[in-house]
Amino acid sequence: MASLHDISIATLTKILGAEAELLKKAETFAKEKGQPISDFLTARIHEDMFPLTIQISITAMTARKAAGRLTGTELPEVADLTKERTLEECQSLIAETVALLAAIKPESINGTESEVVPCNVGKHQAQVAKSEYIRGYSIPNSFFHLTTTYDILRMKGVPLGKMDYLDLFVKGWF
């Protein structure tokens, strides 16, 4: 049976790692095509959606909030969430967030699945068990923003396939 750490911290770490890999592929493609990487970072699927850099920021923020709620600590927030970032800033934000997650010991959160934490989604607020918060909000929200990052890059022509998305999740299976 998977532990709370397995379904939360380990999964969020893989999601952030997948975003980092997608950014590397976008950087390589941009260099090969002689396009500025900013064309990719500022792209959005639709005018009323956030650009790629903010998709990355939201994934990092979601992971940090989840880690803070699971551990009962305040983790550094993502400064200026809606700021459009450079490639280096996106990569740094991901690396810093992964480092924060790596510092969380499984024994510090395992066994606390039924403890209640706040969950704020838009205008809605609820108090839910940690396990429900992770399964019902943190993981789905993070996958949404990872998928949107992937979709933006595909829309911009970056040659990505399903395994570019799934690789970190199935690593070692085959």
Coordinates of C-alpha atoms in Angstrom, one line a residue, residues 8-173:
S8 CA 2.1 13.2 -2.3
I9 CA 5.8 14.2 -2.1
A10 CA 7.1 11.5 -4.4
T11 CA 4.4 12.2 -7.0
L12 CA 4.8 16.0 -6.9
T13 CA 8.5 15.6 -7.3
K14 CA 8.0 13.5 -10.4
I15 CA 5.5 16.1 -11.8
L16 CA 8.1 18.9 -11.3
G17 CA 10.8 16.7 -12.8
A18 CA 8.6 16.1 -15.9
E19 CA 8.1 19.9 -16.3
A20 CA 11.9 20.4 -16.0
E21 CA 12.5 17.8 -18.7
L22 CA 9.9 19.4 -21.0
L23 CA 11.6 22.7 -20.6
K24 CA 15.0 21.2 -21.6
K25 CA 13.4 19.8 -24.7
A26 CA 11.8 23.2 -25.5
E27 CA 15.2 24.9 -25.0
T28 CA 16.9 22.4 -27.4
F29 CA 14.2 22.8 -30.0
A30 CA 14.3 26.6 -29.8
K31 CA 18.1 26.6 -30.3
E32 CA 17.8 24.1 -33.2
K33 CA 15.2 26.3 -34.9
G34 CA 16.8 29.6 -34.1
Q35 CA 13.8 30.8 -32.2
P36 CA 13.9 32.8 -28.9
I37 CA 12.9 30.6 -26.0
S38 CA 10.7 33.5 -24.9
D39 CA 8.3 32.6 -27.7
F40 CA 7.6 29.3 -25.9
L41 CA 7.6 30.7 -22.4
T42 CA 5.1 33.4 -23.1
A43 CA 2.8 31.1 -25.2
R44 CA -0.7 30.2 -24.0
I45 CA -3.3 27.8 -25.4
H46 CA -6.0 30.5 -25.3
E47 CA -5.9 34.2 -24.6
D48 CA -7.8 33.7 -21.3
M49 CA -5.3 31.1 -20.0
F50 CA -2.0 31.7 -18.3
P51 CA 1.3 31.4 -20.3
L52 CA 3.7 28.6 -19.9
T53 CA 5.8 30.3 -17.2
I54 CA 2.8 30.8 -15.0
Q55 CA 1.8 27.1 -15.5
I56 CA 5.3 26.2 -14.1
S57 CA 4.8 28.7 -11.2
I58 CA 1.4 27.3 -10.2
T59 CA 2.8 23.7 -10.2
A60 CA 5.6 24.8 -7.9
M61 CA 3.2 26.7 -5.7
T62 CA 0.8 23.8 -5.5
A63 CA 3.7 21.5 -4.4
R64 CA 4.9 23.9 -1.8
K65 CA 1.4 24.4 -0.3
A66 CA 0.8 20.7 -0.2
A67 CA 4.2 20.1 1.5
G68 CA 3.5 22.8 4.0
R69 CA 0.0 21.5 4.8
L70 CA 1.3 17.9 5.1
T71 CA 4.1 18.9 7.5
G72 CA 2.3 21.7 9.3
T73 CA 5.1 24.2 8.4
E74 CA 5.2 27.3 6.4
L75 CA 7.3 26.8 3.3
P76 CA 8.6 29.7 1.1
E77 CA 5.8 30.7 -1.3
V78 CA 6.4 31.4 -4.9
A79 CA 7.1 35.1 -5.1
D80 CA 4.9 37.0 -7.5
L81 CA 3.0 34.0 -8.9
T82 CA 1.8 35.8 -12.0
K83 CA 5.2 37.1 -13.0
E84 CA 6.4 35.8 -16.4
R85 CA 9.8 34.2 -15.8
T86 CA 12.9 33.5 -17.9
L87 CA 13.9 29.9 -18.7
E88 CA 16.5 30.1 -16.0
E89 CA 14.0 31.4 -13.4
C90 CA 11.6 28.6 -14.3
Q91 CA 14.4 26.0 -14.0
S92 CA 15.5 27.5 -10.7
L93 CA 12.0 27.6 -9.3
I94 CA 11.5 23.9 -10.1
A95 CA 14.9 22.9 -8.6
E96 CA 14.2 24.9 -5.4
T97 CA 10.8 23.3 -5.0
V98 CA 12.2 19.8 -5.6
A99 CA 14.9 20.5 -3.0
L100 CA 12.2 21.6 -0.5
L101 CA 10.2 18.4 -1.2
A102 CA 13.3 16.2 -0.9
A103 CA 13.9 17.5 2.7
I104 CA 10.6 16.0 3.8
K105 CA 11.1 12.7 5.6
P106 CA 8.4 10.1 5.0
E107 CA 8.1 9.5 8.8
S108 CA 7.2 13.1 9.3
I109 CA 3.9 12.8 7.3
N110 CA 3.1 9.1 7.1
G111 CA 0.3 8.2 9.5
T112 CA -1.2 11.7 9.4
E113 CA -3.6 11.0 6.5
S114 CA -6.7 11.7 8.5
E115 CA -5.6 15.0 10.0
V116 CA -7.6 17.9 8.6
V117 CA -6.1 20.7 6.6
P118 CA -7.6 23.7 4.8
C119 CA -8.2 23.5 1.1
N120 CA -8.9 26.6 -0.9
V121 CA -10.0 26.3 -4.5
G122 CA -10.9 29.6 -6.1
K123 CA -13.7 31.1 -3.9
H124 CA -14.4 27.8 -2.2
Q125 CA -12.9 26.8 1.1
A126 CA -13.1 23.5 2.9
Q127 CA -11.5 21.5 5.7
V128 CA -10.5 18.0 4.5
A129 CA -8.3 15.1 5.5
K130 CA -4.7 15.3 4.2
S131 CA -5.2 12.3 2.1
E132 CA -8.3 13.8 0.4
Y133 CA -6.5 17.2 0.0
I134 CA -3.7 15.4 -1.9
R135 CA -5.9 13.1 -4.0
G136 CA -8.6 15.6 -4.7
Y137 CA -6.7 18.8 -5.2
S138 CA -2.9 18.8 -5.1
I139 CA -2.2 16.0 -7.5
P140 CA -5.0 16.7 -10.0
N141 CA -4.1 20.4 -10.0
S142 CA -0.4 19.6 -10.6
F143 CA -1.2 17.2 -13.4
F144 CA -3.5 19.8 -15.0
H145 CA -0.6 22.4 -15.1
L146 CA 1.9 19.7 -16.3
T147 CA -0.5 18.8 -19.1
T148 CA -1.0 22.4 -20.0
T149 CA 2.8 22.9 -20.2
Y150 CA 3.1 19.9 -22.4
D151 CA 0.2 21.1 -24.6
I152 CA 1.6 24.6 -25.0
L153 CA 5.0 23.2 -26.1
R154 CA 3.3 20.8 -28.6
M155 CA 1.3 23.7 -29.9
K156 CA 4.5 25.6 -30.5
G157 CA 6.0 22.6 -32.4
V158 CA 8.3 21.0 -29.8
P159 CA 8.6 17.4 -30.8
L160 CA 7.2 15.7 -27.7
G161 CA 5.5 12.3 -27.3
K162 CA 3.6 10.5 -24.6
M163 CA 6.9 9.1 -23.1
D164 CA 8.3 12.6 -22.7
Y165 CA 5.4 13.1 -20.3
L166 CA 5.3 9.7 -18.7
D167 CA 9.0 8.8 -18.5
L168 CA 9.7 9.9 -14.9
F169 CA 6.5 8.2 -13.7
V170 CA 7.3 4.8 -15.3
K171 CA 11.1 4.9 -15.0
G172 CA 12.4 1.5 -14.0
W173 CA 9.3 -0.5 -15.1

